[in-house]
């Protein structure tokens, strides 16, 4: 870790040490070191011929249900095989070092919950949840077909209304889940520190969260190997990968606690 990064880590630790309410906003970059490609490069093999934005829409699902459902089954298999990197466990440890911590994620892979994070808000839904396309009636995940290979797969039908069952994720052009979004916005407006990890800050409305936090007087800390839309407003920028920076941040906080 370069000297300048240590200085950034120490500055981030100072901001977190005095915060009562902390929000951690994570994006696709948080899962990158666990082998889950970010949303925009998530296609290989059979799926390489399709642009994800052609698959992740309700219109695409209605036109080609088996193709879209098969693509999500492939992503579920990818995610289930993923091993959460040390950055995920660092966030679990961080929750024990500050009075209150909530993770607000754009990711649909469920990795934060899998490693034991308790307060997680999924702004874009989850690959492991299903509902029907007409009325969003919940559909039991253990009834969803899981094709073995990368192939198209006919979706099941809702047991209540008979319409096709879809993944319970937010598709392009769709609104975010109301309750989760209201909670996330309220936390951003009342936190004292926000850690923004692995997001380009390009996708609305999730990209508003750091601005809301900054305008509410919170310290905004970015963790990303690349500059982003958030870098300009962040008070501290840890220019590195989540799997390295987050454990270093927890170590700095823990050392500080024992001093
Ligand atoms: P993006 O793919 O737009 O941005 C990923 C960010 O992660 C980039 O800024 C990378 O520099 C950074 N990154 C890459 N590797 C990293 C690492 N090891 N550690 C930390 N950061 C790393 O992903 P998001 O900003 O999350 O929305 O936007 C993804 C959203 O766009 C998805 O949720 C999806 C899509 O539209 C919906 O499905 C509604």
XYZ file of C-alpha atoms and ligand atoms in Angstrom:
298
model
C 0.000 0.000 0.000
C 1.551 3.354 -1.032
C 2.249 6.028 1.645
C -0.476 8.244 0.207
C -2.948 5.356 0.564
C -1.960 4.931 4.231
C -2.708 8.606 4.768
C -6.114 8.127 3.105
C -6.808 5.031 5.218
C -5.938 6.939 8.409
C -8.158 9.851 7.350
C -11.012 7.439 6.610
C -10.519 5.736 9.984
C -10.667 9.107 11.758
C -13.970 9.920 10.038
C -15.449 6.520 10.901
C -14.200 6.626 14.509
C -16.329 9.676 15.333
C -19.416 8.570 13.370
C -22.481 7.168 15.116
C -24.446 6.181 11.984
C -22.421 4.789 9.059
C -23.743 3.881 5.598
C -21.714 1.695 3.221
C -22.895 2.132 -0.388
C -21.597 -0.714 -2.571
C -21.677 -1.383 -6.307
C -20.529 -4.030 -8.769
C -16.853 -3.319 -8.008
C -17.384 -4.783 -4.538
C -17.960 -8.199 -6.152
C -15.246 -7.928 -8.796
C -12.519 -9.634 -6.717
C -14.923 -12.484 -5.998
C -14.999 -13.270 -9.693
C -18.376 -11.724 -10.468
C -17.929 -9.528 -13.532
C -19.360 -6.032 -13.202
C -22.755 -5.595 -14.796
C -21.387 -4.270 -18.042
C -18.961 -7.109 -18.710
C -21.131 -9.872 -17.296
C -21.556 -11.733 -20.571
C -19.358 -14.566 -21.884
C -20.004 -17.674 -23.994
C -23.623 -18.154 -25.061
C -24.529 -14.741 -23.691
C -21.709 -12.816 -25.427
C -23.993 -12.076 -28.398
C -26.431 -10.060 -26.238
C -25.988 -6.628 -24.670
C -27.062 -6.910 -20.990
C -29.234 -3.838 -21.509
C -31.113 -5.904 -24.117
C -31.715 -8.640 -21.563
C -32.390 -6.752 -18.333
C -35.718 -5.194 -19.342
C -39.348 -6.246 -18.962
C -39.869 -5.866 -22.727
C -36.995 -8.313 -23.395
C -38.468 -10.759 -20.890
C -41.939 -10.588 -22.443
C -40.463 -11.028 -25.930
C -37.953 -13.787 -25.053
C -38.840 -15.176 -21.577
C -36.693 -18.317 -21.864
C -33.633 -16.336 -22.991
C -33.868 -13.773 -20.171
C -34.725 -16.362 -17.515
C -31.798 -18.536 -18.745
C -29.385 -15.581 -18.549
C -30.337 -14.946 -14.932
C -30.009 -18.676 -14.131
C -26.445 -18.454 -15.501
C -25.739 -15.394 -13.337
C -27.169 -17.230 -10.282
C -24.793 -20.137 -10.878
C -21.870 -17.694 -11.231
C -22.806 -15.982 -7.973
C -23.324 -19.203 -6.007
C -19.806 -20.323 -7.042
C -18.308 -16.977 -5.955
C -16.165 -16.804 -2.805
C -16.608 -13.505 -0.922
C -13.184 -11.785 -0.679
C -11.759 -10.398 2.626
C -13.407 -7.025 1.973
C -16.818 -8.564 2.696
C -15.717 -9.885 6.071
C -14.068 -6.539 6.802
C -17.505 -4.914 6.480
C -18.908 -7.485 8.929
C -16.085 -6.540 11.359
C -16.663 -2.825 10.744
C -20.290 -3.222 11.866
C -18.899 -4.281 15.255
C -16.625 -1.234 15.498
C -19.188 1.539 14.962
C -22.518 2.135 16.763
C -24.698 1.659 13.657
C -23.859 0.445 10.140
C -26.120 -0.284 7.167
C -24.997 -1.546 3.768
C -26.967 -0.111 0.829
C -26.069 -2.145 -2.228
C -26.831 -1.935 -5.951
C -25.700 -5.542 -6.275
C -28.145 -8.406 -6.685
C -25.672 -11.188 -5.797
C -26.489 -11.480 -2.068
C -22.799 -11.734 -1.057
C -23.021 -9.230 1.821
C -25.775 -11.289 3.468
C -23.983 -14.554 2.710
C -20.910 -13.545 4.749
C -22.999 -12.359 7.682
C -23.727 -8.655 7.209
C -27.063 -8.092 8.942
C -28.243 -4.628 7.924
C -28.330 -4.830 4.122
C -30.664 -2.891 1.815
C -30.813 -4.272 -1.755
C -31.766 -1.305 -3.957
C -31.850 -3.392 -7.156
C -33.397 -6.575 -5.744
C -31.869 -10.051 -5.662
C -31.067 -12.874 -8.116
C -32.295 -15.307 -5.436
C -35.835 -13.891 -5.294
C -38.641 -14.325 -7.836
C -42.040 -12.761 -8.543
C -44.581 -12.852 -11.353
C -44.466 -10.365 -14.179
C -48.125 -9.227 -14.011
C -48.734 -8.676 -10.268
C -45.308 -9.222 -8.670
C -46.746 -12.071 -6.569
C -43.767 -13.680 -4.764
C -42.707 -17.085 -6.162
C -40.850 -19.670 -3.983
C -37.137 -19.707 -4.954
C -36.908 -23.469 -4.383
C -39.478 -23.967 -7.172
C -37.483 -22.022 -9.759
C -35.864 -24.224 -12.457
C -32.037 -24.193 -12.405
C -30.727 -25.421 -15.813
C -27.344 -27.149 -15.590
C -25.715 -25.540 -18.619
C -25.711 -22.060 -20.082
C -28.968 -22.309 -21.938
C -32.333 -20.730 -22.392
C -34.838 -21.854 -19.788
C -38.642 -21.584 -19.774
C -39.731 -19.618 -16.687
C -42.374 -21.169 -14.399
C -45.822 -19.652 -14.011
C -47.258 -17.864 -11.007
C -49.388 -20.160 -8.845
C -51.819 -17.298 -8.145
C -52.343 -15.570 -11.483
C -50.681 -17.817 -14.025
C -48.393 -15.121 -15.409
C -44.714 -15.752 -16.115
C -42.271 -15.706 -13.188
C -39.271 -13.319 -13.417
C -36.225 -12.605 -11.261
C -37.060 -10.084 -8.512
C -34.445 -7.594 -9.707
C -34.847 -4.000 -10.909
C -34.709 -3.896 -14.725
C -33.758 -0.887 -16.812
C -36.591 1.626 -16.818
C -38.151 0.212 -13.643
C -38.622 1.953 -10.301
C -36.622 0.853 -7.269
C -38.519 -0.895 -4.439
C -40.277 1.942 -2.538
C -39.694 0.927 1.093
C -36.018 0.014 0.646
C -35.373 3.229 -1.270
C -37.052 5.405 1.385
C -34.952 3.706 4.091
C -31.735 4.202 2.097
C -32.456 7.880 1.460
C -33.305 8.483 5.127
C -30.052 6.808 6.238
C -27.976 8.791 3.733
C -29.517 12.038 4.975
C -28.797 11.243 8.639
C -25.454 9.428 8.657
C -22.167 10.960 9.805
C -20.016 8.889 7.418
C -20.654 7.153 4.086
C -18.216 4.639 2.614
C -18.773 4.393 -1.178
C -17.246 1.156 -2.495
C -16.993 -0.099 -6.077
C -19.536 2.036 -7.864
C -19.031 4.248 -10.914
C -21.764 6.598 -9.670
C -23.347 6.495 -13.141
C -26.587 4.669 -12.364
C -29.477 6.731 -11.018
C -31.068 7.048 -8.539
C -28.482 5.093 -6.450
C -25.791 7.580 -7.527
C -27.565 10.316 -5.523
C -26.753 8.737 -2.165
C -23.231 10.190 -1.721
C -24.515 13.648 -2.659
C -27.320 13.386 -0.086
C -24.831 12.307 2.582
C -22.356 15.081 1.718
C -25.138 17.715 1.747
C -26.217 16.429 5.168
C -22.723 17.062 6.518
C -21.450 13.466 6.469
C -17.866 12.521 5.619
C -17.866 10.734 2.253
C -15.094 8.175 1.698
C -14.596 6.532 -1.716
C -12.954 3.102 -2.190
C -12.278 2.505 -5.896
C -9.155 1.827 -8.002
C -10.411 4.313 -10.600
C -11.687 7.902 -10.510
C -15.482 8.125 -10.694
C -18.395 10.597 -10.592
C -18.120 10.396 -6.787
C -14.395 11.186 -6.515
C -14.932 14.942 -6.827
C -17.280 15.154 -3.866
C -15.547 12.611 -1.600
C -13.685 14.026 1.427
C -11.341 11.014 1.392
C -10.404 8.869 -1.623
C -8.802 5.451 -1.005
C -7.600 4.707 -4.536
C -7.475 0.897 -4.315
C -9.416 -2.348 -4.502
C -12.102 -3.225 -1.964
C -10.422 -6.519 -1.016
C -7.299 -4.664 0.125
C -8.579 -1.291 1.331
C -11.477 -2.477 3.527
C -9.350 -4.855 5.678
C -6.693 -2.108 6.001
C -9.389 0.338 7.105
C -10.668 -2.056 9.780
C -7.075 -2.660 10.956
C -6.516 1.112 11.246
C -9.748 1.471 13.229
C -8.868 -1.449 15.507
C -5.320 -0.134 16.139
C -6.789 3.265 16.901
C -9.226 1.689 19.334
C -6.429 0.020 21.301
C -4.211 3.169 21.427
P -20.260 -0.271 -12.620
O -19.895 -1.487 -13.390
O -20.905 0.907 -13.309
O -18.943 0.305 -11.871
C -18.113 -0.598 -11.173
C -17.127 0.259 -10.378
O -16.341 -0.619 -9.582
C -16.146 1.031 -11.270
O -16.054 2.380 -10.797
C -14.818 0.295 -11.067
O -13.702 1.203 -11.116
C -14.986 -0.223 -9.658
N -14.175 -1.411 -9.346
C -13.743 -2.376 -10.178
N -13.028 -3.293 -9.488
C -13.030 -2.883 -8.177
C -12.473 -3.400 -6.983
N -11.747 -4.534 -6.982
N -12.670 -2.720 -5.822
C -13.386 -1.564 -5.817
N -13.951 -1.014 -6.928
C -13.764 -1.679 -8.091
O -21.159 -0.783 -11.391
P -22.185 0.044 -10.530
O -21.731 1.441 -10.293
O -22.464 -0.798 -9.341
O -28.323 -1.511 -12.350
O -23.510 0.077 -11.444
C -24.042 -1.203 -11.667
C -25.484 -1.018 -11.948
O -25.572 -0.714 -13.326
C -26.184 -2.315 -11.698
O -26.715 -2.350 -10.396
C -27.209 -2.301 -12.781
C -26.530 -1.557 -13.920
O -27.388 -0.712 -14.613
C -29.525 -2.164 -12.435
O -29.572 -3.348 -12.714
C -30.729 -1.320 -12.170
